[in-house]
PDB file of C-alpha atoms in Angstrom:
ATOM      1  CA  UNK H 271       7.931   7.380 -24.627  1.00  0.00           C
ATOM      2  CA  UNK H 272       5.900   7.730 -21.499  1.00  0.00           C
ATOM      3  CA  UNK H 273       5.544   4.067 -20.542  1.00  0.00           C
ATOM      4  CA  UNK H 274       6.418   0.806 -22.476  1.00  0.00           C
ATOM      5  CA  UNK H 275       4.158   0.248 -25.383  1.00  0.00           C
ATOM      6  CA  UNK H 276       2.879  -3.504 -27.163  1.00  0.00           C
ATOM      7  CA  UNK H 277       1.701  -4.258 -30.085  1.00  0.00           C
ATOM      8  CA  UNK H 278      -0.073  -5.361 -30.990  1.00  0.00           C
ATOM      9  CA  UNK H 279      -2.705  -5.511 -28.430  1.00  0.00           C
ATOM     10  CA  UNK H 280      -4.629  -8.691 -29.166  1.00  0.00           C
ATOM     11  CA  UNK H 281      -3.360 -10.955 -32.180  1.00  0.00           C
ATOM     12  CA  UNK H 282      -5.678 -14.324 -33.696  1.00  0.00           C
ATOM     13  CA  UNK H 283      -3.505 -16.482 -35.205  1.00  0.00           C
ATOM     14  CA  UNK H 284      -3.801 -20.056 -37.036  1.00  0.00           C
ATOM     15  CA  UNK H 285      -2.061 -23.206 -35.341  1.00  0.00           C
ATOM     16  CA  UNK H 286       1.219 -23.399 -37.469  1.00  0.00           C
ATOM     17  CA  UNK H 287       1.744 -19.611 -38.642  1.00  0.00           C
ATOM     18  CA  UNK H 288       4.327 -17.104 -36.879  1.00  0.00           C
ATOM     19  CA  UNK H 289       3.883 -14.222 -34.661  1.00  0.00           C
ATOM     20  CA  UNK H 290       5.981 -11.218 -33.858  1.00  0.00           C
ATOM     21  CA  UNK H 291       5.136  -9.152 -30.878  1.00  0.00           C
ATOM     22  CA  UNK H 292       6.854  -6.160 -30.497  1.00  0.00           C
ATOM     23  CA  UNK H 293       8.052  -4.003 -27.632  1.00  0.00           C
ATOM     24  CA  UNK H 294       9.101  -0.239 -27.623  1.00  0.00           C
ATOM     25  CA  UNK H 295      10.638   0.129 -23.886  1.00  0.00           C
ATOM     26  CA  UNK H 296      10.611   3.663 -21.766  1.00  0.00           C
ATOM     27  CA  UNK H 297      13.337   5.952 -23.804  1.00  0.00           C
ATOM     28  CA  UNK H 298      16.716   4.925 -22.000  1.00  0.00           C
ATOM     29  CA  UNK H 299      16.124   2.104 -19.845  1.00  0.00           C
ATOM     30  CA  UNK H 300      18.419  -0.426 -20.862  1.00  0.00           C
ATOM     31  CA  UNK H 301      16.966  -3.464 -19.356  1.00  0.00           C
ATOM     32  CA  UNK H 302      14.241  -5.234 -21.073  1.00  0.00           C
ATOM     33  CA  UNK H 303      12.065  -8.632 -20.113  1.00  0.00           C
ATOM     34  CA  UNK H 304       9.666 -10.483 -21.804  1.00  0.00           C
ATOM     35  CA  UNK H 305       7.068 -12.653 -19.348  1.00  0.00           C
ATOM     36  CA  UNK H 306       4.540 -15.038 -20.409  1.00  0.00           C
ATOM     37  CA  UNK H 307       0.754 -15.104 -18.382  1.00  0.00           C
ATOM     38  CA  UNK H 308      -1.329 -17.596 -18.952  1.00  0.00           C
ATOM     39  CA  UNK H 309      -4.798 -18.267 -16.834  1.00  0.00           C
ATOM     40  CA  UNK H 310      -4.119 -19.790 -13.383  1.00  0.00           C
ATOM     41  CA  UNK H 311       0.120 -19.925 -14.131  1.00  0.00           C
ATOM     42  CA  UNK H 312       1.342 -16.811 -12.754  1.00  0.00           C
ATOM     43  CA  UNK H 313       3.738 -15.295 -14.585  1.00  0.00           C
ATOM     44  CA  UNK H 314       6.501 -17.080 -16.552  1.00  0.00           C
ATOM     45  CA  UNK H 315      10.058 -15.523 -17.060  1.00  0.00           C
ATOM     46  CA  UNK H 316      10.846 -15.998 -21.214  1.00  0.00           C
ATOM     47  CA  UNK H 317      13.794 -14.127 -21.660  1.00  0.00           C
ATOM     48  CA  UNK H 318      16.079 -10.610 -20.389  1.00  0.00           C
ATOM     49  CA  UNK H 319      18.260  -8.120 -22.494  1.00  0.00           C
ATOM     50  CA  UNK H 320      20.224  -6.077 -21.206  1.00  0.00           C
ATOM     51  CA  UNK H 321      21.231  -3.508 -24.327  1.00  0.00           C
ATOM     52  CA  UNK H 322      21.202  -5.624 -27.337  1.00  0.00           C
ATOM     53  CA  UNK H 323      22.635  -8.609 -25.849  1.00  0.00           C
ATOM     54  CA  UNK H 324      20.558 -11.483 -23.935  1.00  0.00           C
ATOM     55  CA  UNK H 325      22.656 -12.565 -20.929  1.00  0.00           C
ATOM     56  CA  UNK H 326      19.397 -15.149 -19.914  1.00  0.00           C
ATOM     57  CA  UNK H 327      16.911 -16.390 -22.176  1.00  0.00           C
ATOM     58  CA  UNK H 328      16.463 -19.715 -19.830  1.00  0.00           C
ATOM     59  CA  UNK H 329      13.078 -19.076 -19.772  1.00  0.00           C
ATOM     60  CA  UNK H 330      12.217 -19.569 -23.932  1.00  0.00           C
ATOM     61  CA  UNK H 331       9.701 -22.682 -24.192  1.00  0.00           C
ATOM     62  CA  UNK H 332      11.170 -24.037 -26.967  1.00  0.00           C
ATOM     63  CA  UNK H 333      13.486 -23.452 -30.012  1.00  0.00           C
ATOM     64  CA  UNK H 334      10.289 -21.913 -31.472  1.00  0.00           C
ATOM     65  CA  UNK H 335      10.545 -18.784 -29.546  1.00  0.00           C
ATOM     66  CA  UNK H 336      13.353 -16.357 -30.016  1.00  0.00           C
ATOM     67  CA  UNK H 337      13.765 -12.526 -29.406  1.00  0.00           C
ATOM     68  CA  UNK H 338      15.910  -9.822 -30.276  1.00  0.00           C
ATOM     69  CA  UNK H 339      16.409  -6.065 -29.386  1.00  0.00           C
ATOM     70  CA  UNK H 340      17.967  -3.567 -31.575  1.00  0.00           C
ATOM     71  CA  UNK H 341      19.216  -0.609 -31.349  1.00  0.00           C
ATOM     72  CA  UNK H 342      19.024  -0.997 -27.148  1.00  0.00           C
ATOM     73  CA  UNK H 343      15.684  -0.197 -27.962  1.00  0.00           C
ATOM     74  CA  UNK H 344      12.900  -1.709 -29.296  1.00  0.00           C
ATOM     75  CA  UNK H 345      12.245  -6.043 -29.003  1.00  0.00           C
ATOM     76  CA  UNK H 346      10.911  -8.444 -30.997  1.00  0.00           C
ATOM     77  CA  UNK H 347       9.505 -11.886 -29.935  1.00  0.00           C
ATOM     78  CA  UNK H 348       9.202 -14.106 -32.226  1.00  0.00           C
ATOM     79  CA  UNK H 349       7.022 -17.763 -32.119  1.00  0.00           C
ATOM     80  CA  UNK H 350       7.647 -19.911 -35.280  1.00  0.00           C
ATOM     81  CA  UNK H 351       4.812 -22.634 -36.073  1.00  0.00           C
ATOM     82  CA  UNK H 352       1.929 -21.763 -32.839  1.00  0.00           C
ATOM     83  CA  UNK H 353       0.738 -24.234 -30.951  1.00  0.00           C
ATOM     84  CA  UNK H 354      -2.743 -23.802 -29.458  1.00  0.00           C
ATOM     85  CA  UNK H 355      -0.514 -23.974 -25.832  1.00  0.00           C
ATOM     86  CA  UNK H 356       1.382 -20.350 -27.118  1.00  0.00           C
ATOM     87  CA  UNK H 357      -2.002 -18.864 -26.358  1.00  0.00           C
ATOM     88  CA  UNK H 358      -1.457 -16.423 -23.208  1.00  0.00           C
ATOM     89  CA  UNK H 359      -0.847 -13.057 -22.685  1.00  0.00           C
ATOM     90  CA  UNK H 360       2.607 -11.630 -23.228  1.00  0.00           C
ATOM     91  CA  UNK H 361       4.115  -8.811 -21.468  1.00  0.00           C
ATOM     92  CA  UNK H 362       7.335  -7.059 -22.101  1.00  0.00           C
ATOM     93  CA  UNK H 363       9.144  -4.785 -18.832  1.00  0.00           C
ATOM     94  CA  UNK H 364      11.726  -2.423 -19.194  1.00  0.00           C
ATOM     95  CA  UNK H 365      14.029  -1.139 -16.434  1.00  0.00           C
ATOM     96  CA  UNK H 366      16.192   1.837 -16.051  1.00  0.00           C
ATOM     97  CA  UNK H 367      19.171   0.924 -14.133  1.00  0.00           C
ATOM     98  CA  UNK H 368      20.805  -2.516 -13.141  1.00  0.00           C
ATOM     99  CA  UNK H 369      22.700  -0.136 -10.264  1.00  0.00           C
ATOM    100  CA  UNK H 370      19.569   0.092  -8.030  1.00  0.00           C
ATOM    101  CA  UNK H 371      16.748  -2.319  -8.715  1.00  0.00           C
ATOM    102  CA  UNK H 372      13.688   0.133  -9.038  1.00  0.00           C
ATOM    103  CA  UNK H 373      11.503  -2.512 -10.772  1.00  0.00           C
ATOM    104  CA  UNK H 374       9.866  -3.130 -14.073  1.00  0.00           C
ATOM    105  CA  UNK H 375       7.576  -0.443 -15.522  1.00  0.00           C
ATOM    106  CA  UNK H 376       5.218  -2.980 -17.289  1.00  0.00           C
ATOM    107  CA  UNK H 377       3.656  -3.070 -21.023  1.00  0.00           C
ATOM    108  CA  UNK H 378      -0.162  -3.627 -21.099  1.00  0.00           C
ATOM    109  CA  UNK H 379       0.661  -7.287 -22.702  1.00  0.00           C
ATOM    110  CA  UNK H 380      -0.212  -8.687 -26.435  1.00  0.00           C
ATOM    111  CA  UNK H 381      -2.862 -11.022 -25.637  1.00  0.00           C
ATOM    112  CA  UNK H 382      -1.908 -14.027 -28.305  1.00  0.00           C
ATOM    113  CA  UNK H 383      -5.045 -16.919 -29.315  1.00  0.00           C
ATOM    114  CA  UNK H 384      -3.941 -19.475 -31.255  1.00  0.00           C
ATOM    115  CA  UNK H 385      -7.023 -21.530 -32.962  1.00  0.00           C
TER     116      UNK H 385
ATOM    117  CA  UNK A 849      15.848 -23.297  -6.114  1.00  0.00           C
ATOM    118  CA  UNK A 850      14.707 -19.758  -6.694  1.00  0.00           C
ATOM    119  CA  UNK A 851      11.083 -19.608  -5.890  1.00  0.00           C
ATOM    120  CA  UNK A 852       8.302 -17.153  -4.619  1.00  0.00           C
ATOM    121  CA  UNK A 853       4.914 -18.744  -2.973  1.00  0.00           C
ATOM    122  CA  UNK A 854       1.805 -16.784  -2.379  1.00  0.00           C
ATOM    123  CA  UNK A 855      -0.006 -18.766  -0.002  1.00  0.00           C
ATOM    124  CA  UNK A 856      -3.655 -17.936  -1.179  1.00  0.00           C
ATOM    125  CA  UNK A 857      -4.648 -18.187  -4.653  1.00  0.00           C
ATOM    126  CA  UNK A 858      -8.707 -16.602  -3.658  1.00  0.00           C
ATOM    127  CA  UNK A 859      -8.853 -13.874  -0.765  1.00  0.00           C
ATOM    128  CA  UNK A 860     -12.650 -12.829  -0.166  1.00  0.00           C
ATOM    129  CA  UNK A 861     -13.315 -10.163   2.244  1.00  0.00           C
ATOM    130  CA  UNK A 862     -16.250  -7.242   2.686  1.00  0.00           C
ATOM    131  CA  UNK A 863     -15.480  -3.997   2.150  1.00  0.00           C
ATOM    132  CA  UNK A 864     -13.601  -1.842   4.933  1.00  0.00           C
ATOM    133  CA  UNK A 865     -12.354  -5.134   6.266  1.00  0.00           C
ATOM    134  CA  UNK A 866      -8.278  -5.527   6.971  1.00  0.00           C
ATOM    135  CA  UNK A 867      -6.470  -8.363   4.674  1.00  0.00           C
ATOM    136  CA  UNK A 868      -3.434  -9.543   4.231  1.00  0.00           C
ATOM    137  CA  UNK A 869      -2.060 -11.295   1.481  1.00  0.00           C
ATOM    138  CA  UNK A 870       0.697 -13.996   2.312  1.00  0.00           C
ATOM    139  CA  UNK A 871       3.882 -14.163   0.429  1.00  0.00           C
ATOM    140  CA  UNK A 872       6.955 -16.393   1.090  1.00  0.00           C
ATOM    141  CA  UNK A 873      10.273 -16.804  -1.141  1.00  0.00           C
ATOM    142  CA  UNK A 874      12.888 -19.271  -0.775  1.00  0.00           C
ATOM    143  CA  UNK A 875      16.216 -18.075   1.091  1.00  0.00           C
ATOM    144  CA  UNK A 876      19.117 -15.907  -0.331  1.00  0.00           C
ATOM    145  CA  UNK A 877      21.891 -13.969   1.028  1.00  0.00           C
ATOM    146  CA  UNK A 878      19.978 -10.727  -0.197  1.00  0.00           C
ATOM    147  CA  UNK A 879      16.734  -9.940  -1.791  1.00  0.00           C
ATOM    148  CA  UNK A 880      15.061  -7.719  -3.294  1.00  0.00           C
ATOM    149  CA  UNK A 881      11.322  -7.581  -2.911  1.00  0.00           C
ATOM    150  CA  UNK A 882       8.242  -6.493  -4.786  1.00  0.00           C
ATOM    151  CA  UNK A 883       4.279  -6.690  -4.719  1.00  0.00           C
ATOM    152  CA  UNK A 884       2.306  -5.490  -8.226  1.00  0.00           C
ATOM    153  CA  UNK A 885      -0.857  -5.165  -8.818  1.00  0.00           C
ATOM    154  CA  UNK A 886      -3.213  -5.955 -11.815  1.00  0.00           C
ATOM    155  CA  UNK A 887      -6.474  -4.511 -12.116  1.00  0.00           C
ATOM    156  CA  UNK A 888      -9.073  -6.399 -15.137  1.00  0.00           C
ATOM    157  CA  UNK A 889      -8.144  -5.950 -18.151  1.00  0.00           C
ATOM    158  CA  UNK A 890      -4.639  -4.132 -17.336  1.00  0.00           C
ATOM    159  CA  UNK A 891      -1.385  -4.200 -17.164  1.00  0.00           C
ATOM    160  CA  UNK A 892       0.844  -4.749 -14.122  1.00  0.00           C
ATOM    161  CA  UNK A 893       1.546  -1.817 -11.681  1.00  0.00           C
ATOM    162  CA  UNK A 894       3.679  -1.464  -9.043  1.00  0.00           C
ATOM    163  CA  UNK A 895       2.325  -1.482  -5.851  1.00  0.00           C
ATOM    164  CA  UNK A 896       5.599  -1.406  -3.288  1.00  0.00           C
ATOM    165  CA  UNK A 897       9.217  -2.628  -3.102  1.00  0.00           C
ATOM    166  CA  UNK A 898      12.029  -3.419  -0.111  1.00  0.00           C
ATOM    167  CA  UNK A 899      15.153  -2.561  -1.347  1.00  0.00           C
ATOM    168  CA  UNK A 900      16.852  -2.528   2.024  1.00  0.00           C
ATOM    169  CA  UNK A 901      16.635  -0.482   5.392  1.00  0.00           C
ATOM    170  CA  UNK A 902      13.313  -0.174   7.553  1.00  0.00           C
ATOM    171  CA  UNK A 903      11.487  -3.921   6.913  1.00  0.00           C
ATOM    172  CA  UNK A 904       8.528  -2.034   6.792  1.00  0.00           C
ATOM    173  CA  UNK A 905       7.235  -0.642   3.647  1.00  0.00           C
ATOM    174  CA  UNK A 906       4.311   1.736   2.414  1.00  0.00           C
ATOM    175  CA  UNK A 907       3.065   1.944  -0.686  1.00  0.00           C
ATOM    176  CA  UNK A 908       0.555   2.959  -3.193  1.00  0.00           C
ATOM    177  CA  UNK A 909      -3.018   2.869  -2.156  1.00  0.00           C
ATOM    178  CA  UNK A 910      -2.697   2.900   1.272  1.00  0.00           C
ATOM    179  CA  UNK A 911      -1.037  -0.889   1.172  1.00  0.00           C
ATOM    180  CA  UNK A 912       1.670  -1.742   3.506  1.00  0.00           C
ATOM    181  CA  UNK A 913       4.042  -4.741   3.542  1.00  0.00           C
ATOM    182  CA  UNK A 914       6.725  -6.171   6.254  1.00  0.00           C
ATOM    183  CA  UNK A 915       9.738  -7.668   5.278  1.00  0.00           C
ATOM    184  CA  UNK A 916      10.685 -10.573   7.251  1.00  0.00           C
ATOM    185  CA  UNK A 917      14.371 -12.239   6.941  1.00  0.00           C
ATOM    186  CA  UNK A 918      13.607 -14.803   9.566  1.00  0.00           C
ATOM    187  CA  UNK A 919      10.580 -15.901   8.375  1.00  0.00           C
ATOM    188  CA  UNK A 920      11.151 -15.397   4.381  1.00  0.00           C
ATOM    189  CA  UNK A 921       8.236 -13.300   4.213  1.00  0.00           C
ATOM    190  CA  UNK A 922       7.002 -10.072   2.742  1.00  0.00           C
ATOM    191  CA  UNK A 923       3.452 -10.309   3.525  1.00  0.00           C
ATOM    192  CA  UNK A 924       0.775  -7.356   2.253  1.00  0.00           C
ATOM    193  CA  UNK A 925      -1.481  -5.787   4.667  1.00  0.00           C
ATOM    194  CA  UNK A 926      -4.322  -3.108   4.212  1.00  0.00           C
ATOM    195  CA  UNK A 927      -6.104  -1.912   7.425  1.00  0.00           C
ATOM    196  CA  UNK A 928      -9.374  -1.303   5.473  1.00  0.00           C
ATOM    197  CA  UNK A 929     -10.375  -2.494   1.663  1.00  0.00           C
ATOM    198  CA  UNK A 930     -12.434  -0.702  -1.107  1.00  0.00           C
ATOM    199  CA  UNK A 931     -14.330  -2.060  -3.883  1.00  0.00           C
ATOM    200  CA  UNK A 932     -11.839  -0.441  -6.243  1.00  0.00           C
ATOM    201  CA  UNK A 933      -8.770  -2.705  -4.607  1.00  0.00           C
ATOM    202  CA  UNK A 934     -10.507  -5.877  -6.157  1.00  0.00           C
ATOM    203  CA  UNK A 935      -7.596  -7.045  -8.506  1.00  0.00           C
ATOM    204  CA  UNK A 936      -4.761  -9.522  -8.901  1.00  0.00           C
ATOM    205  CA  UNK A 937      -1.784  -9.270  -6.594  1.00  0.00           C
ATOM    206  CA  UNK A 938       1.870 -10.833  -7.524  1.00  0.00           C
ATOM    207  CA  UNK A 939       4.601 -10.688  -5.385  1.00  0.00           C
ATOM    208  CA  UNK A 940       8.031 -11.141  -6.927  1.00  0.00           C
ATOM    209  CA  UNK A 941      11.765 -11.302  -5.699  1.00  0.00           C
ATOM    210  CA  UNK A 942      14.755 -10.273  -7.394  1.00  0.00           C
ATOM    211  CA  UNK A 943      17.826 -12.350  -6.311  1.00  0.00           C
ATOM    212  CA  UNK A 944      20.420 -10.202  -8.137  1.00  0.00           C
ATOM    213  CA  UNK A 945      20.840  -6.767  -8.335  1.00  0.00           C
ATOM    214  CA  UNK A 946      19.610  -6.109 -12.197  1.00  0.00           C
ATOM    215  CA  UNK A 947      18.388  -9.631 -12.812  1.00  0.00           C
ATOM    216  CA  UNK A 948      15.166 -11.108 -14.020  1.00  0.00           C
ATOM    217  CA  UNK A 949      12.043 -10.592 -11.224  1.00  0.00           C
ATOM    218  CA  UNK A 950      10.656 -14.124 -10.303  1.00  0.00           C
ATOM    219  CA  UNK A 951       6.687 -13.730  -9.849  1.00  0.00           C
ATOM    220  CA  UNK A 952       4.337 -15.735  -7.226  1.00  0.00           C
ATOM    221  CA  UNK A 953       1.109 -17.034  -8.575  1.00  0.00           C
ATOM    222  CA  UNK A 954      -0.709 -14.786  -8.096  1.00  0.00           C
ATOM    223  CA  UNK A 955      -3.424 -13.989  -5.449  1.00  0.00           C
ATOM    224  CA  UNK A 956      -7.043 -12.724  -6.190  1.00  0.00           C
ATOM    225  CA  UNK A 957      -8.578 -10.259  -4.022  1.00  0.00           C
ATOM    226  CA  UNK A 958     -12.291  -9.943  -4.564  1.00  0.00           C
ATOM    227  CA  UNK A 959     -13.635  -6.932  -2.008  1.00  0.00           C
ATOM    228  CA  UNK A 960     -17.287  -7.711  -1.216  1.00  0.00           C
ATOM    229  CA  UNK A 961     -19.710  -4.595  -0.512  1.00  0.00           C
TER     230      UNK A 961
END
């Protein structure tokens, strides 16, 4: 696609369910991050695939987050049981080339609430 | 430790004023070096990037940024603000060639009329 797409855009959840926030990267790049915003903390490395395969995910808050990417392609981050402290804006960045570091072409974030 | 610091957290300034927007990282061998912008409500855009060669680097919008290896810098600079540049500015370093992007706090420009 033209850019890297979210969804979904805003998602309400309940303390305790799971989310899924999904990530459809710019056809062919083959590197893809997930960052987490939240107000007044910049933004937080979670995790980075590069194909299907997750050479750093230092950056996961907790065994209750986890991510995968299929098909080099689309990404799936996952946060079992939400705590009211999940609630920030996630953003997912995919990059075409680990040759020449161009940059991330963002995703407009899934903003997550947790009540 | 692999860090990024942007000096300011709240930059005021009147429109058609200069500003510059501080950014220090902490020292590497090489580094690559970013500055995005996010506008209310939007996602992050790149604004300019120092891969290597001349330290100084033009960008988007008429911004402007020097790299500085002695220093540790890569500070922004705009001779002359508009309303419309009122946004939030992160500057970011790569370490490794095709590795994750490490992001500054953040630094809010507010352009005054």
């Amino acid at each position: 696609g033209a850019g890297v797409s979210q969804s979904p855009s805003n998602k309400v959840t309940e303390k305790g369910k799971d989310v899924e926030l999904r990530c459809d990267p710019i056809s062919g790049h083959t590197a893809l991050y997930w960052y987490r915003q939240s107000l007044g903390q910049g933004l937080e490395f979670l995790i980075y695939f590069q194909g299907n395969s997750a050479p750093d995910k230092s950056g996961l808050p907790s065994d209750r987050f986890s991510a995968e990417r299929t098909g080099g392609s689309v990404s799936t981050l996952t946060i079992q049981r939400t705590q009211q402290e999940d609630s920030a804006v996630y953003l997912c960045a995919s990059s075409s080339d680990r040759g020449r570091p161009y940059g991330y072409t963002f995703g407009s974030g899934t903003r997550l609430t947790v009540v | 430790a692999q860090s990024v610091t942007q000096l300011d957290s709240q930059v005021p300034v009147f429109e058609e004023a200069p500003v510059e927007l501080r950014c220090n990282y902490s020292s590497s061998v090489s580094v690559y070096l970013f500055w995005y912008v996010q506008y209310p409500n939007q996602g992050l855009q790149l604004l300019l990037k120092y891969l290597s060669g001349s330290t100084l680097v033009k960008g988007i919008n008429g911004f402007e940024a020097e790299f500085n290896k002695s220093q540790t810098s890569f500070h922004l600079r705009k001779p002359s603000v508009h309303i419309s540049d009122t946004a939030e500015y992160f500057c970011a370093v790569m370490y490794n060639q095709g590795g994750k992007l490490i992001f500054g706090q953040g630094t809010e420009l507010s352009v005054k009329p």
